[in-house]
Coordinates of C-alpha atoms in Angstrom, one line a residue:
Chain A
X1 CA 2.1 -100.7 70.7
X2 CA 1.8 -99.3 67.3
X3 CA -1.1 -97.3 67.9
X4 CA 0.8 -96.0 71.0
X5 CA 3.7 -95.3 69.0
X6 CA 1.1 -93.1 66.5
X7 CA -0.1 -90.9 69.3
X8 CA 3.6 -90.2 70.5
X9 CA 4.1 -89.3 67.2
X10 CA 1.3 -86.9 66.7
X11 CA 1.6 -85.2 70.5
X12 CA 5.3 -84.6 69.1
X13 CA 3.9 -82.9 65.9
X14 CA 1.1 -81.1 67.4
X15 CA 3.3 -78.5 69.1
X16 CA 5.8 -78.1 66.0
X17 CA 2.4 -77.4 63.5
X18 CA 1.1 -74.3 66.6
X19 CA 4.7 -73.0 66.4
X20 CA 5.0 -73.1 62.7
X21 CA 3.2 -69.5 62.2
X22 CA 5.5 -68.0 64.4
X23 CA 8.0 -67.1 62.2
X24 CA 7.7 -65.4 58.2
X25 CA 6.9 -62.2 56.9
X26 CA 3.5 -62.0 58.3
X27 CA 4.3 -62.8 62.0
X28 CA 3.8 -61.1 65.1
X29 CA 6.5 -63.0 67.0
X30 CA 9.3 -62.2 64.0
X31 CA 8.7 -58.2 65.6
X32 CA 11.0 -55.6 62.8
X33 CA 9.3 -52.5 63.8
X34 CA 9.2 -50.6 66.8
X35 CA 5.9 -50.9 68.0
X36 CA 5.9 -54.8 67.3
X37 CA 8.9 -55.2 69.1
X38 CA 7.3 -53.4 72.1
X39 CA 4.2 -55.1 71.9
X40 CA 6.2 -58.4 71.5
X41 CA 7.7 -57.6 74.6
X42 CA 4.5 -56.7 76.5
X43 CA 2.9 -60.1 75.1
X44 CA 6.3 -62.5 76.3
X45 CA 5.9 -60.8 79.8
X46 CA 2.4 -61.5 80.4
X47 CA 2.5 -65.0 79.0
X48 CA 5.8 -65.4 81.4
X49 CA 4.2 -63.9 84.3
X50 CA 1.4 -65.7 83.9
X51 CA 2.4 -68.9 83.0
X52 CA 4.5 -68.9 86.6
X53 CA 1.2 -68.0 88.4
X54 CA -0.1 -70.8 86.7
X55 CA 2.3 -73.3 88.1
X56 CA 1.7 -71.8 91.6
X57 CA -2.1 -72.1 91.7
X58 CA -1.8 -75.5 90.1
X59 CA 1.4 -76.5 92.6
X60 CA -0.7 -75.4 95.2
X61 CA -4.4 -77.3 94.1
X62 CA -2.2 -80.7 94.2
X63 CA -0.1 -80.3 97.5
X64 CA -4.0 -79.3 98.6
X65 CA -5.7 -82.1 97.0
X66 CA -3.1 -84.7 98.8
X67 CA -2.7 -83.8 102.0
X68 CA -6.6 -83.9 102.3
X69 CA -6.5 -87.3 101.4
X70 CA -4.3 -87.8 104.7
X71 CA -6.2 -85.6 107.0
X72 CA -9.4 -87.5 106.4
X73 CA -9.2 -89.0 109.9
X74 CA -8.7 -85.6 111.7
X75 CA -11.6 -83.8 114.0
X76 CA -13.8 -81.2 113.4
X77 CA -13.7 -77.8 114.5
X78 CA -11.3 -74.4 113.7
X79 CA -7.4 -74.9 115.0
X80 CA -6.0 -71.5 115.8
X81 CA -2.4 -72.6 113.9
X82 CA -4.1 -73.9 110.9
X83 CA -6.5 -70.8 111.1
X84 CA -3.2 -68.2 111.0
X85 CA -1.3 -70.2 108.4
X86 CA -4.5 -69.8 106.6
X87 CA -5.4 -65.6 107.0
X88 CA -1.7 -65.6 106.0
X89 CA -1.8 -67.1 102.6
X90 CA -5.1 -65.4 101.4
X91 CA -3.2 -61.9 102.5
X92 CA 0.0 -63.0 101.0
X93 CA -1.9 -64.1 97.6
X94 CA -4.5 -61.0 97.5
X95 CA -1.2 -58.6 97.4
X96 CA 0.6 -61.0 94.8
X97 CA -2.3 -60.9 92.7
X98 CA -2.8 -57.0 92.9
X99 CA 1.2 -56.5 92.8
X100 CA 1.0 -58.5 89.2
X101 CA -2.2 -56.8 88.0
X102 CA -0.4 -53.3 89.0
X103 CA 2.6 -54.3 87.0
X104 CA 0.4 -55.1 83.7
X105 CA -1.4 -51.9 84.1
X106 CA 1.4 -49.8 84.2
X107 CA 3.6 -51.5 81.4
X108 CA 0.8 -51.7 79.5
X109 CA 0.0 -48.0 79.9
X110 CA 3.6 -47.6 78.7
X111 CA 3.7 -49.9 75.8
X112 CA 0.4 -47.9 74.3
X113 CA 1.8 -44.4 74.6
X114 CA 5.0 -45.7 72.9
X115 CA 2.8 -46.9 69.6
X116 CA 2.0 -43.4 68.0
X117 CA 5.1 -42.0 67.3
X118 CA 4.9 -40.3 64.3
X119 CA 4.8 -36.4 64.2
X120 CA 3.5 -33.9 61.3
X121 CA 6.4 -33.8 59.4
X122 CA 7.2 -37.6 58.9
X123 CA 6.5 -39.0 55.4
X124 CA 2.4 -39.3 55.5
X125 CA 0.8 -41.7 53.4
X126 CA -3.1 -41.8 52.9
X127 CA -4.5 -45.3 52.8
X128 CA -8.0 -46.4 51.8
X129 CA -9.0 -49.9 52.3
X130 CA -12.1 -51.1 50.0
X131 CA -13.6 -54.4 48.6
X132 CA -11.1 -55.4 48.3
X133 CA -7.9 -53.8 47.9
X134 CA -5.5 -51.3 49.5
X135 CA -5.6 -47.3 47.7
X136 CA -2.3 -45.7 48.5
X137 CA -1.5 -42.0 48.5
X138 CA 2.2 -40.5 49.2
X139 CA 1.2 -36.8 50.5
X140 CA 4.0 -34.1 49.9
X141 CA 4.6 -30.8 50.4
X142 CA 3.4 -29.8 47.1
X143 CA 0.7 -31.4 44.7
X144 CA 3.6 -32.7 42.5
X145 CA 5.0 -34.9 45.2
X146 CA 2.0 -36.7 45.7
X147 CA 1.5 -40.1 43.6
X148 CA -1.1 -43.2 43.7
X149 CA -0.2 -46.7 44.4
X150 CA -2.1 -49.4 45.2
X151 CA -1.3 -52.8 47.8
X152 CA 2.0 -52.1 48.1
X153 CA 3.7 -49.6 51.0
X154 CA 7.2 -48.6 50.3
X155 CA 9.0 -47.0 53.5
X156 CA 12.4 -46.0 54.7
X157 CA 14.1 -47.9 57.2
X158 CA 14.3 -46.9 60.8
X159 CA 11.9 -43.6 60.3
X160 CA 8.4 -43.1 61.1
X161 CA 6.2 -43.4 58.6
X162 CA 2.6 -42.1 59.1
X163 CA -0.4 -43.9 57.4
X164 CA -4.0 -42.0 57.2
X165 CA -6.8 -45.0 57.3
X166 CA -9.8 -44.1 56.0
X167 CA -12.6 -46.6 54.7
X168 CA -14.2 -46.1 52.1
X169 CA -17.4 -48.9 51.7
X170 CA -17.3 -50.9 55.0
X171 CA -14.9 -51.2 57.9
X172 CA -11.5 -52.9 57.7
X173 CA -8.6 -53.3 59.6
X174 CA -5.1 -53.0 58.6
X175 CA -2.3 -55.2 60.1
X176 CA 1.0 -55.8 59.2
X177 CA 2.0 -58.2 61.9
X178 CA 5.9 -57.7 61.6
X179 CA 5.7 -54.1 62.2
X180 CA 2.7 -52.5 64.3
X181 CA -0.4 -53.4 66.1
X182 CA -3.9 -53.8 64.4
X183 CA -5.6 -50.3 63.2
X184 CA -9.3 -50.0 61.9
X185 CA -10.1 -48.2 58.5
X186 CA -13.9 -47.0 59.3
X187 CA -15.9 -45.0 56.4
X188 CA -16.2 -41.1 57.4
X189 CA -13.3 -41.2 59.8
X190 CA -9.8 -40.5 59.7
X191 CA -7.5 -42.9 62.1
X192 CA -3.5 -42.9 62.2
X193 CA -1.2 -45.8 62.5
X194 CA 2.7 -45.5 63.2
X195 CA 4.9 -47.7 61.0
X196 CA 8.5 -48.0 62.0
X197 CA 10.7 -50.7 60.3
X198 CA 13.9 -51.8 62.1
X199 CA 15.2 -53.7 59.6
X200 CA 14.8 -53.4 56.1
X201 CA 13.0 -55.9 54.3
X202 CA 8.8 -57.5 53.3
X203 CA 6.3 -57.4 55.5
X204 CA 3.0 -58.8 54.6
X205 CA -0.3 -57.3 56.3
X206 CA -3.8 -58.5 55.6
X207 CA -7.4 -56.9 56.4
X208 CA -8.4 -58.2 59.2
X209 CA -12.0 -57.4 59.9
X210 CA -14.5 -59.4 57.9
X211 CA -14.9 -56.8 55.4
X212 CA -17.4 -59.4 52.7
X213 CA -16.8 -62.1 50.2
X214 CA -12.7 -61.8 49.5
X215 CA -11.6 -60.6 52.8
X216 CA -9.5 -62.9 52.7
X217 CA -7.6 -62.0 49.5
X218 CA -7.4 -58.6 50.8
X219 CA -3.5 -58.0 51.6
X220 CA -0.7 -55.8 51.5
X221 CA 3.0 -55.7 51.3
X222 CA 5.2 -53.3 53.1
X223 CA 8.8 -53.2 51.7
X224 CA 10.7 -51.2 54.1
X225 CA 14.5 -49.9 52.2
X226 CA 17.6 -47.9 52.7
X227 CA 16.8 -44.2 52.6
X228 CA 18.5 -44.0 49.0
X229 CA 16.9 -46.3 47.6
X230 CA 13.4 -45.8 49.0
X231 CA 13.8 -42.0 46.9
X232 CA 14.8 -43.1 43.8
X233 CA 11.7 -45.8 44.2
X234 CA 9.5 -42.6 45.4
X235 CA 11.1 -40.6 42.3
X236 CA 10.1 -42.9 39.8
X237 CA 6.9 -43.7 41.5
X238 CA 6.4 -39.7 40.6
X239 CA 6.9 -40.0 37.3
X240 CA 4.3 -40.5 34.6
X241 CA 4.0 -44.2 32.6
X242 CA 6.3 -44.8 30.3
X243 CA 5.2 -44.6 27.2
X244 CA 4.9 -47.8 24.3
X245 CA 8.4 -48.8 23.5
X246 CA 6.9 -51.5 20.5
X247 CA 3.7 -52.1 18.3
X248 CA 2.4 -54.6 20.5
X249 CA 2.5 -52.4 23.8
X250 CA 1.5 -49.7 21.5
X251 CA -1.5 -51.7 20.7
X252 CA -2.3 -52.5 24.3
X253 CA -2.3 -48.9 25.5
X254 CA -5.0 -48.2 22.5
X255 CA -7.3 -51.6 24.0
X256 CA -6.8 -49.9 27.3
X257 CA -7.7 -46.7 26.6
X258 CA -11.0 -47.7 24.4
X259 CA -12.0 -50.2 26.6
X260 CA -13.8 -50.0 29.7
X261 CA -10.7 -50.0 32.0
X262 CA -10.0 -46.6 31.5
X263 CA -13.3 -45.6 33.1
X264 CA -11.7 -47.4 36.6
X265 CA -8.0 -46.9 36.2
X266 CA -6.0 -44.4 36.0
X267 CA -2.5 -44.3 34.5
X268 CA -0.8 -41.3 34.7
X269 CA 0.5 -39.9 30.9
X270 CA -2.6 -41.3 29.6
X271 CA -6.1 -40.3 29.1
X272 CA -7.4 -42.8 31.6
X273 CA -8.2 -41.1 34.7
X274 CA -10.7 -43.6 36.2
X275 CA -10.3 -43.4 40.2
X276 CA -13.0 -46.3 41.1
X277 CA -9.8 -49.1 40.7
X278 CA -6.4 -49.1 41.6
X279 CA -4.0 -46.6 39.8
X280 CA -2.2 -48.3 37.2
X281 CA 0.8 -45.8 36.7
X282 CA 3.4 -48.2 37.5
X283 CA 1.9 -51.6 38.2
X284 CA 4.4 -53.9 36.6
X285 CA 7.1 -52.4 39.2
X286 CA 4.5 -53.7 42.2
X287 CA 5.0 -57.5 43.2
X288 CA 2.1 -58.7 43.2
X289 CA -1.7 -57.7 41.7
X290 CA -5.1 -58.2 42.6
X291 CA -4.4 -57.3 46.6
X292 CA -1.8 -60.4 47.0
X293 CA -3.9 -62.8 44.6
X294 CA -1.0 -63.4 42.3
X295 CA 2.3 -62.8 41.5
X296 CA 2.5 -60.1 38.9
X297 CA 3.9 -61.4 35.1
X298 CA 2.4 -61.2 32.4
X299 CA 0.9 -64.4 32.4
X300 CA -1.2 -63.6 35.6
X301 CA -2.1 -60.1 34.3
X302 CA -3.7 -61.8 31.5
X303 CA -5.5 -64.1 33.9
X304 CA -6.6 -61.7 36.0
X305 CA -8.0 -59.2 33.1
X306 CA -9.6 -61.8 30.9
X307 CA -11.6 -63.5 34.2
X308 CA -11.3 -61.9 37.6
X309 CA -14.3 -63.2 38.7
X310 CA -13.4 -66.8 38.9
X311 CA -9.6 -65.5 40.3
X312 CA -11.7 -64.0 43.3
X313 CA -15.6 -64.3 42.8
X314 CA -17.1 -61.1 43.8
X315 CA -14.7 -58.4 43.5
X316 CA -15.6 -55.6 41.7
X317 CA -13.7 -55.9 38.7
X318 CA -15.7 -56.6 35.6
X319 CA -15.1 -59.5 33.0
X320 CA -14.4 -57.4 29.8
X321 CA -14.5 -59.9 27.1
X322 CA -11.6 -59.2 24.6
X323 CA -10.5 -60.7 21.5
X324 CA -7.1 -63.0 22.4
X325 CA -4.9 -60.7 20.2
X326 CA -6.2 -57.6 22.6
X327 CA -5.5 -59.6 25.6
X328 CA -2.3 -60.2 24.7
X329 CA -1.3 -56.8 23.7
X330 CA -2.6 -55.4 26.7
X331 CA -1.2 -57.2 29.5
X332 CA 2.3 -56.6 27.4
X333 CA 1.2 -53.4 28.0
X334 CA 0.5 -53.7 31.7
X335 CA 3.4 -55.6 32.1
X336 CA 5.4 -53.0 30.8
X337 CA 4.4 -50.5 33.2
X338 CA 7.0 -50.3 35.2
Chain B
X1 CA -41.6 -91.6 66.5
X2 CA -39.9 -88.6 68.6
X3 CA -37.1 -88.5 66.7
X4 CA -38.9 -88.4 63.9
X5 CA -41.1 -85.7 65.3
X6 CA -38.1 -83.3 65.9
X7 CA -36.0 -83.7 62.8
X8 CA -39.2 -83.0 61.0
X9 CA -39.8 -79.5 63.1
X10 CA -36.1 -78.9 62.6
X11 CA -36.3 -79.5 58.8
X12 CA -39.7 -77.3 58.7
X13 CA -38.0 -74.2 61.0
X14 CA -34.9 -74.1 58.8
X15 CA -36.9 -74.7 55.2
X16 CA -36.8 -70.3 54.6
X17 CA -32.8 -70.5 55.5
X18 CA -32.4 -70.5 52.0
X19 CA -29.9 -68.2 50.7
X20 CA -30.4 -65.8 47.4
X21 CA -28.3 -66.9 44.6
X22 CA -25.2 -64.3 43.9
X23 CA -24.5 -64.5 40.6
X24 CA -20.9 -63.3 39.9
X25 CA -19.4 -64.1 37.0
X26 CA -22.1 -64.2 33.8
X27 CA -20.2 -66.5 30.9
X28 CA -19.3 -63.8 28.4
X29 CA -22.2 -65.6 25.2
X30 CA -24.5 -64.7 27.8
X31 CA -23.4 -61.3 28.4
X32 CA -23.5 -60.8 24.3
X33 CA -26.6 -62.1 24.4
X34 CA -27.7 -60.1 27.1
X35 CA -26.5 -56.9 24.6
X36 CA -28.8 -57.5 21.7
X37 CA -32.1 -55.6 23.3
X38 CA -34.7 -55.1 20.9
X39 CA -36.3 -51.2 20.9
X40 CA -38.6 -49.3 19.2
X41 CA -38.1 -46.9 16.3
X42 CA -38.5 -44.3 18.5
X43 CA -35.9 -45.7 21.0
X44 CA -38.5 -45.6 23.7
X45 CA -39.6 -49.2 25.2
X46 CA -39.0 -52.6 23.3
X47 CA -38.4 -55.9 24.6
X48 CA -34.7 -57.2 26.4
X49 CA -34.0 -60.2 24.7
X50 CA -35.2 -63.8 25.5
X51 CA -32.1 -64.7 27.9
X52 CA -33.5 -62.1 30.3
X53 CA -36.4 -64.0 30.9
X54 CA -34.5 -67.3 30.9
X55 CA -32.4 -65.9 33.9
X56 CA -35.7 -65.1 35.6
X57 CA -35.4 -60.8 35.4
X58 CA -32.1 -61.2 37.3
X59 CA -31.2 -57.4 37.6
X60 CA -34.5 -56.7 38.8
X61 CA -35.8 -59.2 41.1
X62 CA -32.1 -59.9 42.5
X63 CA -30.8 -57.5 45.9
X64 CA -27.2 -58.8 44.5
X65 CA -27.5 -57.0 41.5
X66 CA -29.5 -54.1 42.7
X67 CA -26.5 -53.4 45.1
X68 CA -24.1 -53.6 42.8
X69 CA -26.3 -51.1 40.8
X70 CA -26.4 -48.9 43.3
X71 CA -22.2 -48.8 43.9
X72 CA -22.1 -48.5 40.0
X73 CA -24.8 -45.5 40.2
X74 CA -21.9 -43.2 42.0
X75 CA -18.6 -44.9 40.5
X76 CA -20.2 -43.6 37.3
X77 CA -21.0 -40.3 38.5
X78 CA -24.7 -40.6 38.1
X79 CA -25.1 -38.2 40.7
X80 CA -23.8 -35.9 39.4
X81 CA -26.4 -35.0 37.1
X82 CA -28.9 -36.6 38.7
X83 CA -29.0 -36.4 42.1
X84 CA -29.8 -39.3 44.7
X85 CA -33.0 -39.6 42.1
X86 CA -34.2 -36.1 42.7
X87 CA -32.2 -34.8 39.6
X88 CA -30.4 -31.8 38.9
X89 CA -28.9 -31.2 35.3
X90 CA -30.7 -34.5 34.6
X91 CA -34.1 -35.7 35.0
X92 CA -35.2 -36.8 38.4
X93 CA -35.7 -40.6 38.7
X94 CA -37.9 -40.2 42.0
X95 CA -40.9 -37.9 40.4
X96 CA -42.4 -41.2 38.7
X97 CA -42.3 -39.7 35.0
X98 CA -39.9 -41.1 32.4
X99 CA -38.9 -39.8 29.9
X100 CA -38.6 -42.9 27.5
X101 CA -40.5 -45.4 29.4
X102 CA -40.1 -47.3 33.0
X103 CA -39.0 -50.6 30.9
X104 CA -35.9 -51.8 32.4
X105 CA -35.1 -52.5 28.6
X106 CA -35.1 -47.7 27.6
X107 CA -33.3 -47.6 30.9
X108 CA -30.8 -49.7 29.4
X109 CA -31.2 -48.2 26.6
X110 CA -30.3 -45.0 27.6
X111 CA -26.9 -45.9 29.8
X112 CA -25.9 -47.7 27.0
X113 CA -26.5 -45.3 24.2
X114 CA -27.0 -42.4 25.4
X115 CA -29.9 -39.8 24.8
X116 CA -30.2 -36.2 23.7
X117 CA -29.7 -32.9 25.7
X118 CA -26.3 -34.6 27.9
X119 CA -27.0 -38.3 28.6
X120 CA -23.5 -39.6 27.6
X121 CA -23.3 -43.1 26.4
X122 CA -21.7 -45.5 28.4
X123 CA -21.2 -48.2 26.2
X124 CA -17.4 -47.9 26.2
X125 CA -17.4 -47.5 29.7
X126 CA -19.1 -50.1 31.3
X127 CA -19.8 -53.8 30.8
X128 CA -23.0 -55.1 29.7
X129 CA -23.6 -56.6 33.0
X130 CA -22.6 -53.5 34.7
X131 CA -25.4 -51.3 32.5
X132 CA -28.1 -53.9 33.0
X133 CA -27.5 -53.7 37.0
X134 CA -27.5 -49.9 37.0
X135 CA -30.1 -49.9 34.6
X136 CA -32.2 -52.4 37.6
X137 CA -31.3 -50.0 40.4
X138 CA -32.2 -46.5 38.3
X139 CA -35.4 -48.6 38.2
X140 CA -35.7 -49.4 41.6
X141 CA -35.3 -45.8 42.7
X142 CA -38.2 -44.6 40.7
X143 CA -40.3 -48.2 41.0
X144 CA -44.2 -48.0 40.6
X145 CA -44.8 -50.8 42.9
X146 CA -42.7 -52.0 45.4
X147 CA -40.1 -54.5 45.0
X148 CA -39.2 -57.7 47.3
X149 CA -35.2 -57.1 46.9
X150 CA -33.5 -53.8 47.9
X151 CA -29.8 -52.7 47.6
X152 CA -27.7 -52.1 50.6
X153 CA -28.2 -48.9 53.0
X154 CA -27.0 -45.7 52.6
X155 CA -23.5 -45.1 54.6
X156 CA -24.3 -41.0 53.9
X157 CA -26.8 -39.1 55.3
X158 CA -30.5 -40.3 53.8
X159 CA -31.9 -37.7 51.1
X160 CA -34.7 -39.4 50.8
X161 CA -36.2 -42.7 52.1
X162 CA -34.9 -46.0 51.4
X163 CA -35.1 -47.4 47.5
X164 CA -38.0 -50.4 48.8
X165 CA -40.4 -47.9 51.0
X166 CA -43.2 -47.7 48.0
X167 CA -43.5 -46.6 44.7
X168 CA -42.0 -43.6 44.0
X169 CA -44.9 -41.5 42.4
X170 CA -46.9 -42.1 45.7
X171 CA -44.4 -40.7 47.9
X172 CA -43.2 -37.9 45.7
X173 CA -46.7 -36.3 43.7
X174 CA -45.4 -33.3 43.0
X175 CA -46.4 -33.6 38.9
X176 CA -43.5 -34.1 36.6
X177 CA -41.5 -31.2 35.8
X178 CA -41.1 -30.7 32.2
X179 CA -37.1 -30.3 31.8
X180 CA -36.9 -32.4 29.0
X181 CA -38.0 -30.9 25.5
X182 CA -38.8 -34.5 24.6
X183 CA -41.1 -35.0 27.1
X184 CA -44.3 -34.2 25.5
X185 CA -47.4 -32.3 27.5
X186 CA -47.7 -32.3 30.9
X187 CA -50.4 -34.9 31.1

């Protein structure tokens, strides 16, 4: 009886645990962008359709598999009635089939053309996926409108937004469920992805081709705004760091600068123009560091800088050993980069 | 007795699965250690220190660390100066002549420190376990004998055959070219 009760139990929880991904900010079925939406759409009336000509064939094996068990008795030998009733079915079941296949052709033909939307003149942003993070370049008009960012996409609500993917070690794929379809970034090849957000708000993408050891710490956050206040964000994304406000930060730029970071970051204002790590300019402004590893604070920058590799083994940051009063002065610093 | 048999052919087919250590994170006493190199006067040759040999020659003998070597190699704008090995404003790595030695110990050396006529240092630069895996692939691309581990492939178009096809002088006996005003007589 217990053990019955158990299994009731689990069967009950087994369908709640499947459905529990299906909402969030990293969810295909919570569709905020146009071309989610319409693939949502395409995906619910496949499964629908389907599901229906599931019940049929199934319907149809059982009323089959009974009524042989009563016709056991009968002769041998081809009955003209049963042998119509039969040419019948197969014809009216070959055009169903081909009716249904022509229907998911067709919408699906539709569906795809609606995905690229963007045009020349949208907002164009360049993104480079490596091991393991997300390079990010706003392209302007003029060279003074373009800026560096790293792992985190900023967009206007309810325009289209056009993203560059380039790879630049191995292949990756960027998808941000909430939003658009799946797009690969391949090295020595330029693809383009449509982003479109309905609804302001975060969106959380991930790579999603095995790209090496921290694939799976490889993500990205798209925070789609009002128009007024995605430009002030792009306006002071332009701008250079601001520069040390006390000693301590003071003293934290100088570790930076001397240090080996500066030969891998770049912060803009500064001497350190390194290109081979994320841009720095204005990381205490991004949410989170490290591709989606950990909240950005201070507390994590220090983690992070004083041992990355035990954060997320094999990346390609180096463990720069610091004294504790330089650590501390220098993820003030980053901190205060905003 | 069959069982036996089997489990003892499986255990024999999958005895070379074994997987080549990665080593990721070096504690930061080693990596000091793995600073203090011992050279000679004439800052050609000398001897790396003893933890090198503890770690059984890890940035030579390890395809990890040659990899690694070989991302850091155009991160740091090696290339730039010299080549994919063939050189350019900088001596060529692929002509089997060097200039202070083929010890991984004056490769290291010179990364670290620097040398005369353009070599900038790169001790401010890099990490000590970012130097000793260049200074293992600069080796690799000019070895004398061929090595077991290679670095990953080339995603660009080849300039010259892969870093493990055989020792560099063989392939490449074109004489050393006397760029260097260091480099003594042609021999």
């Amino acid at each position: 009886m217990r053990t019955r009760a158990t299994r009731g139990v689990l069967l009950a929880l087994l369908p709640s645990s499947v459905l529990a991904g299906c909402t969030g900010w990293q969810s295909a079925f919570d569709a905020q962008g146009a071309s989610a939406i319409s693939i949502k759409q395409l995906m619910v009336l496949m499964v629908v359709i389907c599901s229906v000509v599931w019940a049929l064939v199934i319907a149809v094996l059982i009323r089959a598999l009974w009524r042989g068990r009563e016709q056991v008795e009968r002769s041998i030998g081809p009955d003209p009635v049963i042998e119509r009733r039969t040419a019948r079915v197969v014809v009216a079941a070959v055009t169903a089939t081909v009716i249904v296949l022509a229907v998911f052709t067709v919408v699906s033909f539709f569906t795809t053309r609606a995905l690229t939307l963007a045009g020349h003149d949208d907002l164009t942003i360049k993104v480079r996926g490596q091991q393991w993070w997300w390079g990010l370049e706003y392209l302007g008009p003029t060279p003074d409108e373009r800026f560096e960012t790293a792992n985190e996409i900023h967009i206007p609500v309810g325009r289209n937004v056009r993203l560059q993917l380039e790879g630049i070690d191995v292949i990756h794929s960027l998808w941000v469920p909430g939003l658009a379809g799946k797009q690969d970034l391949i090295p020595g090849r330029r693809n383009e992805l449509t982003l479109r957000a309905e609804r302001p708000g975060a969106y959380r993408g991930q790579c999603s081709e095995f790209c090496g050891l921290q694939h799976a710490h490889m993500a990205l956050l798209v925070i789609a705004e009002q128009q007024e206040t995605f430009d002030q964000w792009m306006r002071s994304q332009r701008e250079r760091a601001t520069d040390p406000s006390d000693a301590e930060i003071a003293a934290g730029q100088q570790v930076f600068l001397s240090r080996p970071c500066a030969a891998c970051h770049a912060i803009r204002g500064t001497s350190a123009t390194g290109t081979n790590g994320p841009d720095l300019t204005h990381v205490g402004g991004r949410r989170y560091i490290a591709a989606g590893l950990l909240e950005t604070t201070r507390g994590s920058l220090a983690a992070w800088i004083s041992d990355p590799q035990t954060l997320k083994p094999g990346n390609n940051m180096p463990m720069v050993a610091l004294s504790a009063d330089e650590l501390r002065s220098v993820s003030a610093y980053l901190a205060s980069l905003k | 007795m069959r069982i036996l048999l089997v489990s003892l052919g499986v255990a024999a087919a999958t005895a070379g699965c074994q997987r080549e250590e990665r080593q990721l994170r070096v504690d930061p006493p080693v990596a000091a250690a793995l600073d203090s190199i011992t050279l000679m006067p004439n800052g050609i040759s000398g001897a790396p220190p003893e933890i090198y040999f503890a770690l059984d020659r890890p940035y030579e003998t390890n395809a990890y660390n040659l990899s690694q070597g070989k991302r850091l190699y155009s991160w740091f704008g090696c290339k730039g100066c010299h080549a994919d090995g063939q050189g350019g404003a900088g001596p060529a790595f692929l002509d089997g002549w060097w200039n202070y030695g083929p010890e991984i110990v004056s490769i290291f050396a010179s990364i670290r420190d620097g040398r005369p006529h353009g070599m900038p240092a790169f001790r401010d630069k890099m990490t000590t376990e970012q130097i000793w895996q260049l200074a293992g692939y600069v080796q690799t691309i000019g070895a004398y004998s061929i090595k077991t581990a290679a670095p990953g492939r080339n995603d660009e178009k080849q300039t010259r055959p892969a870093e493990n096809r055989g020792p560099a002088a063989k392939r490449f006996d074109e004489g050393p070219t006397p760029i260097h005003l260091d480099q003594g007589p042609v021999p």
